[in-house]
Each structure stands twice: as C-alpha cells, then as structure tokens.
Short mmCIF file of C-alpha atoms in Angstrom, two decimals:
data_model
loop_
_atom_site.label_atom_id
_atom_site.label_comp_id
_atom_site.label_asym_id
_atom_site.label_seq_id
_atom_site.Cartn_x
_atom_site.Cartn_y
_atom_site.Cartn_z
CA UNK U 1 0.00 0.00 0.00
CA UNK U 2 1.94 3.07 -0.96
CA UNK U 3 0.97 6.21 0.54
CA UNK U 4 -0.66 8.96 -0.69
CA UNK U 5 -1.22 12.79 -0.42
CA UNK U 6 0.28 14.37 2.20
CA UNK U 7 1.51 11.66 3.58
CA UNK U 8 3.56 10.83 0.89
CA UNK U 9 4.66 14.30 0.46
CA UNK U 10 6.39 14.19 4.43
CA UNK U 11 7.78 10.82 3.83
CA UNK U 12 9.18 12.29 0.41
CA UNK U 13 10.96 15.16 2.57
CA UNK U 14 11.68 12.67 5.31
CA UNK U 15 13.96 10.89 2.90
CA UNK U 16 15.09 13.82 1.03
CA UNK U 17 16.27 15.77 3.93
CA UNK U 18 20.04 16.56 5.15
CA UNK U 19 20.76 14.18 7.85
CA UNK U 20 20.91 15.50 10.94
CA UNK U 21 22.82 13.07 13.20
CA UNK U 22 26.15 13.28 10.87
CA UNK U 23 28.92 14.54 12.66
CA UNK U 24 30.87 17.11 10.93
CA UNK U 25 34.54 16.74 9.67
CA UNK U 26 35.90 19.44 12.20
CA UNK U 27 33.65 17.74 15.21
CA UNK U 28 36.79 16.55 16.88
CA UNK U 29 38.06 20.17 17.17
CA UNK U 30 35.63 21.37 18.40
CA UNK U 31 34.96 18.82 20.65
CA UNK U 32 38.66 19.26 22.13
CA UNK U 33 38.26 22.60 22.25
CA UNK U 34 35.45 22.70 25.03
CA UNK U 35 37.67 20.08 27.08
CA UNK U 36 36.30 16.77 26.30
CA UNK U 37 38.72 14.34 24.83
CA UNK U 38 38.76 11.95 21.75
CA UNK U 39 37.38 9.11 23.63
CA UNK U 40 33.90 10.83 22.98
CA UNK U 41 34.69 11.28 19.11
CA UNK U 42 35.09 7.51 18.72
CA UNK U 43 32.61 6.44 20.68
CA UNK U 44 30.14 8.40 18.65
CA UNK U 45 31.49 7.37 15.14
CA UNK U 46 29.98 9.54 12.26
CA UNK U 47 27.25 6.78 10.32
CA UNK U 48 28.12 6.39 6.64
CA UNK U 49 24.67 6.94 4.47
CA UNK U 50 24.18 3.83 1.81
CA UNK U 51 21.64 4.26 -0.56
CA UNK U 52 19.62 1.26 -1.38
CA UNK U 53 18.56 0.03 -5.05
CA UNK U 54 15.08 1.90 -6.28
CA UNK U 55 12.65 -0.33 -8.16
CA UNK U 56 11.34 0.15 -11.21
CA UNK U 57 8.00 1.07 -10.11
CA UNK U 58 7.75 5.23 -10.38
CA UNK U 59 5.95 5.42 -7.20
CA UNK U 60 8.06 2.92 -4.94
CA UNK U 61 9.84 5.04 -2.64
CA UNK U 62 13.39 4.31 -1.17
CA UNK U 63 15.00 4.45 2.08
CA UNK U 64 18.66 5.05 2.77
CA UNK U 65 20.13 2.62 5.39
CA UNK U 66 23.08 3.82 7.83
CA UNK U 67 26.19 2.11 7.78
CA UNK U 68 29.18 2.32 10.31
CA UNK U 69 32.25 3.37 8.97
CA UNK U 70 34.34 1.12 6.75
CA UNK U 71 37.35 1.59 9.12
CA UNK U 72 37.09 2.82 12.78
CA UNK U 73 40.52 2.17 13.78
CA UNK U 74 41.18 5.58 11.50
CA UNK U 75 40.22 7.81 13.99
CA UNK U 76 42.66 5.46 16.48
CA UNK U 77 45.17 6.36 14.15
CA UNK U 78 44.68 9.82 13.50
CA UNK U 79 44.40 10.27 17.22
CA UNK U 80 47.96 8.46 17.88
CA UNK U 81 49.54 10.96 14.71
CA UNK U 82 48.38 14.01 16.74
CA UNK U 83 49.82 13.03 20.14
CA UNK U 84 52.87 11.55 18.56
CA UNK U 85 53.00 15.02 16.58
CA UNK U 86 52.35 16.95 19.92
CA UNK U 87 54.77 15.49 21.44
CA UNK U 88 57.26 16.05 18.90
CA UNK U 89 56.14 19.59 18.33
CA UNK U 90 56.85 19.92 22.01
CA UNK U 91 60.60 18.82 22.13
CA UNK U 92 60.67 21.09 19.54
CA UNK U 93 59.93 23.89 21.16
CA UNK U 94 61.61 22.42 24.26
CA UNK U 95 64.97 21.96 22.64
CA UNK U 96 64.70 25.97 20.51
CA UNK U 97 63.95 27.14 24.70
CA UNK U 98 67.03 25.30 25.75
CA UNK U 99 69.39 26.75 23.25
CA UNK U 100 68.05 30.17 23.86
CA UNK U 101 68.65 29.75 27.96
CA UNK U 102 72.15 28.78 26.58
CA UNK U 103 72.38 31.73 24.73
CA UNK U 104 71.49 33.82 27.07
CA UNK U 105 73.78 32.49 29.58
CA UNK U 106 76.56 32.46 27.32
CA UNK U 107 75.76 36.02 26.54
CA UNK U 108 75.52 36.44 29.97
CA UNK U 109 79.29 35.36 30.57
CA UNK U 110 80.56 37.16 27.80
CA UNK U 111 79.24 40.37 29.02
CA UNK U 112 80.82 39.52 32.43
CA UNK U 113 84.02 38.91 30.87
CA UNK U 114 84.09 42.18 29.08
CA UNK U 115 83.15 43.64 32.45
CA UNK U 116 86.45 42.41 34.02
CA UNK U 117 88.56 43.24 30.62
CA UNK U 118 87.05 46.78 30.72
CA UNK U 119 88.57 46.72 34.36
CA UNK U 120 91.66 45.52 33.95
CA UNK U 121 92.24 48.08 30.61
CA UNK U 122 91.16 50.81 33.15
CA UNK U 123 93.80 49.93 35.64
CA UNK U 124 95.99 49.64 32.84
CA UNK U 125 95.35 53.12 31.38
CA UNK U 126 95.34 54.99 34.72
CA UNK U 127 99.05 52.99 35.14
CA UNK U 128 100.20 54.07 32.35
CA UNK U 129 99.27 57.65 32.98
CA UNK U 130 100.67 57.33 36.26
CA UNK U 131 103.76 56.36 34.43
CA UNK U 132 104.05 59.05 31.63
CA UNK U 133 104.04 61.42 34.99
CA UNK U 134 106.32 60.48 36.68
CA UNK U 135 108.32 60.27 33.82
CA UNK U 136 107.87 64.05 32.86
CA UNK U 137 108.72 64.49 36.13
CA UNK U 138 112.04 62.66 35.83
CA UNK U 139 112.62 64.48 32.18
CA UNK U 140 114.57 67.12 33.90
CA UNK U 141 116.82 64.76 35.63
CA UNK U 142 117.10 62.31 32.38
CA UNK U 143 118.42 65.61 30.52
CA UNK U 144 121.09 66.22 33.11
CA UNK U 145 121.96 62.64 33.16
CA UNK U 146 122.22 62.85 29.41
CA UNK U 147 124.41 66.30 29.27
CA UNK U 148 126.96 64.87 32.14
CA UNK U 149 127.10 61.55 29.88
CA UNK U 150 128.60 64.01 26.81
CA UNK U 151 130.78 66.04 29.00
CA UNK U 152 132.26 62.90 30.53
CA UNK U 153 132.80 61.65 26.78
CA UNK U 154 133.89 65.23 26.15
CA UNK U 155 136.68 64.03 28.92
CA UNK U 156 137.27 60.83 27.88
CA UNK U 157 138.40 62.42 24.51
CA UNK U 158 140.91 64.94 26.66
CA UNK U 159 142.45 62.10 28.33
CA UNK U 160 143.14 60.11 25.80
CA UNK U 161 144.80 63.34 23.94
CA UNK U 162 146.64 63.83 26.76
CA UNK U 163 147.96 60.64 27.22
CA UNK U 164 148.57 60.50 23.80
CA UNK U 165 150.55 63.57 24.55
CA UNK U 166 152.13 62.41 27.55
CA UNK U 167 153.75 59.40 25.82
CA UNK U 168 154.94 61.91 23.26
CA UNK U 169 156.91 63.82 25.51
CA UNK U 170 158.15 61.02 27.95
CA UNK U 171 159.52 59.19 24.48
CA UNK U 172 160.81 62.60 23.23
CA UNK U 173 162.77 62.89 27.05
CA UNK U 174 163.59 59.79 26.97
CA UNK U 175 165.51 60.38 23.21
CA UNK U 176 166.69 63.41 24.89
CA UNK U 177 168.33 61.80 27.62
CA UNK U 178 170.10 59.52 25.57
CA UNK U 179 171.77 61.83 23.78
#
C-alpha cells in the first residue's frame, strides 16, 4: 500500500532531507576545544549513508540505510599521529627554549668577561698615565743625566789626547836623555 497525499509528500521530505545526526569533519576540534577528549569522538562514530537500489516502479519510494564506517581504527590512528606530533612539536619547542637559555647564559658570561677586561684596561690606562708622569717628572733629571754623559765623553776624549801627549813627551825625554 503506498501512501498517498500528504503523507507521501512528508515521507518524500523525510527521505530527502540533510541528515541531521552526521557529525561534521571538524567535530573533533571542536569537541577538544570545550575540554572533552577523543574518547567521545570515537565512541560516537559519524554513520556512513548507503543508498539502497530503487525499483522500477515510479511510485516505490526508497529508504537510505546507515552504515558504520568502513574503518574505525582511522580515527585510532589519527588520534595516535596528533599526540605523537604533539609530542614532537613539544621537544621542539623544548629543545629551541634550551638553546636560547644557553644563549642567554653564554651572553651572559661574555658580558661579564668584558666587564672584568674593561677593568683591567682601566687599571691599565690609569698605570700608564701614572707612568708618563712620573716620567715628565724625571725628564729634567734624564736631561742632566744625558748632558753629564757628553761632557764625561767630552773628557774621555781629553784624556786620551793627553795621554797621547804624555807618551809623546816622555819618548821625546827619553831620546833626549840619551843623547
């Protein structure tokens, strides 16, 4: 008995309409993001829609039949690649905050050392001017020590003339006496 009228016309939409239990393809996002976990995704799985065969009669209507999916170890798996990418993700970011703390200490170190080197060249400088005073103090005394050094050369130069000279005339007194 095949119905008529407007029964016919609400099974028509019945049949027709979008399904409404079909979970969408971003369901497990948003089911994660309100804090419940995947567990509730799988238990749930989204029905696959088969269509059945029509007849050829032209006022047969069909039904379609729900069908669970071919594979549900696929949201299993999917779930697994996430973690398994999380967790990589998170050494990641775990091993780029490491080398950064290194950095930073290193930095750290470095700016320490060039602390102390900026010490030491500023003991160093104020030595050194220390020293250039106290040698333009001592430039007086250096120029005396330089003029007696030529006058005692100046001398030296005398005394070997007159020795020079001396030998002269002892050999000249001692020809002298001979005679």
């Amino acid at each position: 008995m095949a119905a008529t009228g407007d029964d016919a016309a609400a099974m028509d939409n019945i049949s027709r309409s979008p399904r409404a239990n079909i979970v969408p393809p971003n369901a497990a996002e948003d089911v994660r993001s309100y804090g419940e976990g995947a567990e509730d995704v799988k238990e749930a799985p989204a029905p696959v829609v088969k269509k059945l065969n029509t007849n050829s009669d032209g006022g047969v209507e069909t039904a379609e039949e729900a069908v669970e999916p071919a594979e549900p170890d696929i949201n299993e798996l999917c779930t697994d690649m996430f973690e398994k990418m999380a967790v990589f993700l998170q050494g990641e970011l775990t091993a780029t905050c490491e080398d950064y703390r290194l950095l930073e200490n290193m930095n750290k170190l470095t700016s320490l050392k060039y602390m102390e080197m900026k010490d030491i060249s500023i003991n160093i400088s104020r030595n050194l001017q220390d020293l250039n005073n106290k040698y333009a103090s001592l430039q007086p005394y250096l120029d005396q020590i330089n003029q007696i050094e030529e006058q005692v050369s100046s001398l030296e130069q005398a005394a070997y003339k007159l020795d020079a000279y001396s030998k002269k005339l002892e050999a000249r007194f001692k020809k002298l006496e001979k005679r």
